[in-house]
Amino acid sequence: MNPTFQLPVIIPLGILALAVAAYASWKSSAGRPTLTRATLTTLRLAAITALLALLANPGKWIRPKEEKTRPWIILQDTSASMAEPTADGKSRATHATNHASEIRKALKSADLPSRTHPFAASLSAPLTENLNPPSTGDATRLLPAISQLLQDAAAAGESLAGIIVLADGRETLDSSPTDLDTMALRARSGNTAVHTIPIGADSPAPDLALLQNRVNFTAFPKQELRIPFAVESTGIEPIRTKAILRDASSTEIATLDLEIKPNSTVTATFLTNAPETSSRWTIEIPTHPGEVRKANNSRTFNIRLINSKTRVFLAEGAPYWDSKFLAQLLRQQPHVELNSVHRLSDKRYFRIDSGNDDPSETDHPVFPATLDELSRYDLIVFGKNVDPFLTPDRLDALRAYVRDRGGAVLFARGKPTTGDNSALEPLEPVTWAASTATDFRFTPTRDGGAAGLFGEALPAPDAPLWASLPTLKDGRMVSLVKPFTRTLAEGHIEGTTGASGRFPALLMRRYGQGVTGLVNGDGVWKWDFYPEARDLGNCYEDFWTQLIQWMASYSEFLPGQDFSLRLPATRGPASTPVPISLSFRGSGNPPQPTLKITSPSGQETTSRPASLPDPSGRPLWRASFTPEAPGEWTLAVIDPREKAPPTPTA
């Protein structure tokens, strides 16, 4: 029986239906002979019973079985580290081979098919004769191997019962959380289990691994560039080594001396001037004698140069040390062009711009009035009490500036208005609560490190610096963090513990093509003024300049550029099509862009992206190209206009 509805529902309804039918039938046939009335009532009850039987759906129901048994895959690591001995003197490869043999026997006894695939830097064909493959691979790429298995099975119309991984558990080439998510999604969609047996954890293989999460840096020409990295030592005695920074021609730029203890990680940062053109640099460490993995001793990254200045408009309604110091700092930056307006009273506004230390006074709030005027800026910074600047028309233009033109808005001193402003609310990353925090510690979060702000542009979230800085004040509690918002730092209220003493202190939110940010508090100026803060380095200048530069690069458009260039990823397998998206935020009629594609051998080709309709009305183009050979491919947007601003590359 497989009832249409659950029996606890059908049975009471059936009894009720029979009772109502019997009563109605008997009453409606009043005046007829008793035998006739009984016959009609019986027939109607029989009809109701037949309907109830159909709802009960009687019969013998058998679940369909797969005609073809799903195979199990044994994935065996054959990288060089598997040749290392374990505590019992046997090699890791020997243990993996023994495990594989036992698994094959168990599967065979259960009449289940299996295959054994070796893998190292790539996936190999299944073993047929030699079931003890040599451990000679240069690297371990576990996620791509599993992904390739799942792709091949899907292409062949095969469904895998599960994958059993026999490895020493070390991914020695680049992978990302996205790779893991993609692999897990493929496995779940095919109902394929993935099991792991880690081997050799009690005796790590000698290895030095250079770690660097960031593969793209954005900088201005000759700007001081901070390039953080880490070196992880496993199974090696205390050593002294060097980290070497090289440019695209392998010329040595800088070196750092490192002292590394056994089974520990050392972090360091290169401080150097950015090149004059976009380039591809490498960090490397020498191979240590006895080291089994060599592919992870270097990391290559891109430096994307921006030749135009970041154009900033700052509006401050309640001037204080925070806004005064910030405006002064930005005017001093050679790669920033600042226009700032400070409200002193209802009819007194001071405007100070870059290159001019003398303020000009006006009796009305100067603010970009139209979408085209706002689009001249890469970033709008709001202080406190900015209500007089925000008319309904300006707010409409401001939302369109972020959503459709890829603009960026930074609320630099917490809640920007004195009251609630429903027209500004869509741009704010949070919904505000009423209470405030007097003194709190600014503490970066893990998400702030994953986003590339802390640990790369600024000291890491766990750096002692953050606990040593002066406290901030006037942080406002929030009742809701809105979707698409990342909490990059929290405020920890002095003298409290637990979640009740924490609130978001630095947030970033995607909004259409642009981005909005929030520094929830006041008092950052103390990081530059107090002697004890100065002793910790120029953290005030670093915080604001790196935050503003990071915000500008986090937006879809780079500073001073009218085109955006978006790729789903900057790394992937050769011979796989790469989709490309372009947008335009300039004024006037949008020009037809061209893509210049440069292969690893230097051969150049061009492509004309196709224009697509977009619901928002913004100009949008799509294109695709297939990198036939592995190596570094370069994409560049060509703007056909005369005296066109710089265009993006990838």
PDB file of C-alpha atoms in Angstrom, residues 49-194:
ATOM      1  CA  THR A  49     -15.688   3.378  -0.033  1.00  0.00           C
ATOM      2  CA  ALA A  50     -14.347   2.821  -3.566  1.00  0.00           C
ATOM      3  CA  LEU A  51     -12.987   6.392  -3.633  1.00  0.00           C
ATOM      4  CA  LEU A  52     -11.328   5.867  -0.249  1.00  0.00           C
ATOM      5  CA  ALA A  53      -9.757   2.646  -1.562  1.00  0.00           C
ATOM      6  CA  LEU A  54      -8.284   4.578  -4.502  1.00  0.00           C
ATOM      7  CA  LEU A  55      -6.792   7.120  -2.084  1.00  0.00           C
ATOM      8  CA  ALA A  56      -5.296   4.257  -0.060  1.00  0.00           C
ATOM      9  CA  ASN A  57      -3.553   3.119  -3.289  1.00  0.00           C
ATOM     10  CA  PRO A  58      -3.359  -0.619  -2.453  1.00  0.00           C
ATOM     11  CA  GLY A  59      -0.893  -2.944  -4.093  1.00  0.00           C
ATOM     12  CA  LYS A  60       2.646  -4.268  -3.754  1.00  0.00           C
ATOM     13  CA  TRP A  61       5.178  -1.546  -4.366  1.00  0.00           C
ATOM     14  CA  ILE A  62       8.773  -2.442  -5.184  1.00  0.00           C
ATOM     15  CA  ARG A  63      11.551   0.133  -5.414  1.00  0.00           C
ATOM     16  CA  PRO A  64      13.397  -0.010  -8.743  1.00  0.00           C
ATOM     17  CA  LYS A  65      16.928  -1.319  -8.516  1.00  0.00           C
ATOM     18  CA  GLU A  66      19.886  -0.174 -10.558  1.00  0.00           C
ATOM     19  CA  GLU A  67      20.656  -2.646 -13.303  1.00  0.00           C
ATOM     20  CA  LYS A  68      24.361  -1.734 -13.209  1.00  0.00           C
ATOM     21  CA  THR A  69      26.343  -1.935  -9.966  1.00  0.00           C
ATOM     22  CA  ARG A  70      28.089   1.324  -9.140  1.00  0.00           C
ATOM     23  CA  PRO A  71      31.882   0.952  -8.858  1.00  0.00           C
ATOM     24  CA  TRP A  72      34.139   2.089  -6.023  1.00  0.00           C
ATOM     25  CA  ILE A  73      37.308   4.056  -6.858  1.00  0.00           C
ATOM     26  CA  ILE A  74      40.531   3.731  -4.848  1.00  0.00           C
ATOM     27  CA  LEU A  75      42.632   6.877  -5.278  1.00  0.00           C
ATOM     28  CA  GLN A  76      46.261   6.186  -4.330  1.00  0.00           C
ATOM     29  CA  ASP A  77      48.835   8.956  -3.836  1.00  0.00           C
ATOM     30  CA  THR A  78      52.099   8.377  -5.732  1.00  0.00           C
ATOM     31  CA  SER A  79      53.910  11.643  -4.900  1.00  0.00           C
ATOM     32  CA  ALA A  80      57.538  11.465  -3.739  1.00  0.00           C
ATOM     33  CA  SER A  81      56.548  12.033  -0.112  1.00  0.00           C
ATOM     34  CA  MET A  82      54.848   8.617  -0.091  1.00  0.00           C
ATOM     35  CA  ALA A  83      58.315   7.005  -0.242  1.00  0.00           C
ATOM     36  CA  GLU A  84      59.109   8.379   3.237  1.00  0.00           C
ATOM     37  CA  PRO A  85      59.277   5.826   6.089  1.00  0.00           C
ATOM     38  CA  THR A  86      56.723   5.763   8.889  1.00  0.00           C
ATOM     39  CA  ALA A  87      57.284   4.922  12.545  1.00  0.00           C
ATOM     40  CA  ASP A  88      57.370   1.149  11.855  1.00  0.00           C
ATOM     41  CA  GLY A  89      60.049   1.512   9.156  1.00  0.00           C
ATOM     42  CA  LYS A  90      57.740   0.806   6.224  1.00  0.00           C
ATOM     43  CA  SER A  91      57.174   3.462   3.608  1.00  0.00           C
ATOM     44  CA  ARG A  92      53.907   5.336   3.318  1.00  0.00           C
ATOM     45  CA  ALA A  93      53.489   3.865  -0.156  1.00  0.00           C
ATOM     46  CA  THR A  94      53.688   0.351   1.332  1.00  0.00           C
ATOM     47  CA  HIS A  95      50.940   1.167   3.810  1.00  0.00           C
ATOM     48  CA  ALA A  96      48.816   2.660   1.013  1.00  0.00           C
ATOM     49  CA  THR A  97      49.311  -0.447  -1.156  1.00  0.00           C
ATOM     50  CA  ASN A  98      48.361  -2.734   1.749  1.00  0.00           C
ATOM     51  CA  HIS A  99      45.228  -0.683   2.461  1.00  0.00           C
ATOM     52  CA  ALA A 100      44.279  -0.761  -1.220  1.00  0.00           C
ATOM     53  CA  SER A 101      44.698  -4.547  -1.336  1.00  0.00           C
ATOM     54  CA  GLU A 102      42.474  -5.045   1.710  1.00  0.00           C
ATOM     55  CA  ILE A 103      39.815  -2.717   0.292  1.00  0.00           C
ATOM     56  CA  ARG A 104      39.785  -4.534  -3.062  1.00  0.00           C
ATOM     57  CA  LYS A 105      39.365  -7.906  -1.304  1.00  0.00           C
ATOM     58  CA  ALA A 106      36.484  -6.603   0.807  1.00  0.00           C
ATOM     59  CA  LEU A 107      34.730  -5.124  -2.211  1.00  0.00           C
ATOM     60  CA  LYS A 108      35.242  -8.296  -4.239  1.00  0.00           C
ATOM     61  CA  SER A 109      33.778 -10.459  -1.475  1.00  0.00           C
ATOM     62  CA  ALA A 110      30.712  -8.186  -1.507  1.00  0.00           C
ATOM     63  CA  ASP A 111      30.517  -8.583  -5.302  1.00  0.00           C
ATOM     64  CA  LEU A 112      31.203  -4.857  -5.825  1.00  0.00           C
ATOM     65  CA  PRO A 113      33.415  -3.601  -8.678  1.00  0.00           C
ATOM     66  CA  SER A 114      36.411  -1.357  -8.019  1.00  0.00           C
ATOM     67  CA  ARG A 115      39.259   0.453  -9.806  1.00  0.00           C
ATOM     68  CA  THR A 116      42.532   1.840  -8.462  1.00  0.00           C
ATOM     69  CA  HIS A 117      43.765   5.145  -9.884  1.00  0.00           C
ATOM     70  CA  PRO A 118      47.206   6.512  -8.953  1.00  0.00           C
ATOM     71  CA  PHE A 119      47.587  10.287  -8.763  1.00  0.00           C
ATOM     72  CA  ALA A 120      50.215  12.901  -7.976  1.00  0.00           C
ATOM     73  CA  ALA A 121      50.286  16.222  -9.846  1.00  0.00           C
ATOM     74  CA  SER A 122      47.514  14.791 -12.050  1.00  0.00           C
ATOM     75  CA  LEU A 123      45.188  11.797 -12.258  1.00  0.00           C
ATOM     76  CA  SER A 124      46.544   8.663 -14.011  1.00  0.00           C
ATOM     77  CA  ALA A 125      44.805   5.782 -15.759  1.00  0.00           C
ATOM     78  CA  PRO A 126      43.579   2.914 -13.561  1.00  0.00           C
ATOM     79  CA  LEU A 127      46.050   0.209 -12.567  1.00  0.00           C
ATOM     80  CA  THR A 128      45.703  -3.108 -14.373  1.00  0.00           C
ATOM     81  CA  GLU A 129      48.857  -5.144 -13.653  1.00  0.00           C
ATOM     82  CA  ASN A 130      51.313  -3.370 -11.325  1.00  0.00           C
ATOM     83  CA  LEU A 131      49.262  -2.715  -8.208  1.00  0.00           C
ATOM     84  CA  ASN A 132      52.264  -1.210  -6.380  1.00  0.00           C
ATOM     85  CA  PRO A 133      52.963   2.015  -8.336  1.00  0.00           C
ATOM     86  CA  PRO A 134      56.257   3.896  -7.710  1.00  0.00           C
ATOM     87  CA  SER A 135      56.195   7.091  -5.621  1.00  0.00           C
ATOM     88  CA  THR A 136      57.933   9.539  -7.937  1.00  0.00           C
ATOM     89  CA  GLY A 137      55.416  12.365  -8.436  1.00  0.00           C
ATOM     90  CA  ASP A 138      56.514  15.998  -8.092  1.00  0.00           C
ATOM     91  CA  ALA A 139      53.431  17.217  -6.261  1.00  0.00           C
ATOM     92  CA  THR A 140      50.117  16.248  -4.687  1.00  0.00           C
ATOM     93  CA  ARG A 141      46.941  17.691  -6.221  1.00  0.00           C
ATOM     94  CA  LEU A 142      44.136  15.913  -4.420  1.00  0.00           C
ATOM     95  CA  LEU A 143      41.156  18.151  -5.225  1.00  0.00           C
ATOM     96  CA  PRO A 144      41.810  18.246  -9.000  1.00  0.00           C
ATOM     97  CA  ALA A 145      42.251  14.445  -9.009  1.00  0.00           C
ATOM     98  CA  ILE A 146      38.856  13.868  -7.350  1.00  0.00           C
ATOM     99  CA  SER A 147      37.217  16.483  -9.585  1.00  0.00           C
ATOM    100  CA  GLN A 148      38.671  14.827 -12.681  1.00  0.00           C
ATOM    101  CA  LEU A 149      37.350  11.435 -11.561  1.00  0.00           C
ATOM    102  CA  LEU A 150      33.859  12.853 -11.123  1.00  0.00           C
ATOM    103  CA  GLN A 151      33.981  14.675 -14.469  1.00  0.00           C
ATOM    104  CA  ASP A 152      35.177  11.581 -16.350  1.00  0.00           C
ATOM    105  CA  ALA A 153      32.482   9.454 -14.744  1.00  0.00           C
ATOM    106  CA  ALA A 154      29.777  11.971 -15.658  1.00  0.00           C
ATOM    107  CA  ALA A 155      31.046  12.167 -19.253  1.00  0.00           C
ATOM    108  CA  ALA A 156      30.949   8.361 -19.535  1.00  0.00           C
ATOM    109  CA  GLY A 157      27.466   8.157 -18.004  1.00  0.00           C
ATOM    110  CA  GLU A 158      28.860   6.266 -15.024  1.00  0.00           C
ATOM    111  CA  SER A 159      27.697   6.661 -11.442  1.00  0.00           C
ATOM    112  CA  LEU A 160      30.341   6.112  -8.745  1.00  0.00           C
ATOM    113  CA  ALA A 161      29.386   4.517  -5.442  1.00  0.00           C
ATOM    114  CA  GLY A 162      32.282   6.186  -3.652  1.00  0.00           C
ATOM    115  CA  ILE A 163      35.906   7.295  -3.669  1.00  0.00           C
ATOM    116  CA  ILE A 164      38.463   6.105  -1.114  1.00  0.00           C
ATOM    117  CA  VAL A 165      41.554   8.327  -0.902  1.00  0.00           C
ATOM    118  CA  LEU A 166      44.869   6.876   0.312  1.00  0.00           C
ATOM    119  CA  ALA A 167      47.310   9.788   0.745  1.00  0.00           C
ATOM    120  CA  ASP A 168      49.525  11.575   3.219  1.00  0.00           C
ATOM    121  CA  GLY A 169      47.026  14.410   3.186  1.00  0.00           C
ATOM    122  CA  ARG A 170      49.118  17.265   1.825  1.00  0.00           C
ATOM    123  CA  GLU A 171      47.952  19.492  -1.042  1.00  0.00           C
ATOM    124  CA  THR A 172      51.253  20.867  -2.338  1.00  0.00           C
ATOM    125  CA  LEU A 173      50.000  23.035  -5.216  1.00  0.00           C
ATOM    126  CA  ASP A 174      47.506  25.879  -5.188  1.00  0.00           C
ATOM    127  CA  SER A 175      43.899  25.150  -4.353  1.00  0.00           C
ATOM    128  CA  SER A 176      41.124  27.313  -3.000  1.00  0.00           C
ATOM    129  CA  PRO A 177      37.881  26.973  -1.033  1.00  0.00           C
ATOM    130  CA  THR A 178      36.087  27.337  -4.370  1.00  0.00           C
ATOM    131  CA  ASP A 179      37.823  24.187  -5.664  1.00  0.00           C
ATOM    132  CA  LEU A 180      36.643  22.271  -2.604  1.00  0.00           C
ATOM    133  CA  ASP A 181      33.072  23.582  -2.935  1.00  0.00           C
ATOM    134  CA  THR A 182      32.960  22.639  -6.626  1.00  0.00           C
ATOM    135  CA  MET A 183      34.242  19.126  -5.962  1.00  0.00           C
ATOM    136  CA  ALA A 184      31.803  18.615  -3.075  1.00  0.00           C
ATOM    137  CA  LEU A 185      28.883  19.798  -5.223  1.00  0.00           C
ATOM    138  CA  ARG A 186      29.782  17.316  -7.977  1.00  0.00           C
ATOM    139  CA  ALA A 187      30.050  14.487  -5.454  1.00  0.00           C
ATOM    140  CA  ARG A 188      26.709  15.327  -3.835  1.00  0.00           C
ATOM    141  CA  SER A 189      24.943  15.607  -7.187  1.00  0.00           C
ATOM    142  CA  GLY A 190      26.082  12.066  -8.037  1.00  0.00           C
ATOM    143  CA  ASN A 191      25.411  10.709  -4.528  1.00  0.00           C
ATOM    144  CA  THR A 192      29.092   9.716  -4.392  1.00  0.00           C
ATOM    145  CA  ALA A 193      30.685   9.286  -0.970  1.00  0.00           C
ATOM    146  CA  VAL A 194      34.304  10.397  -0.468  1.00  0.00           C
TER     147      VAL A 194
END
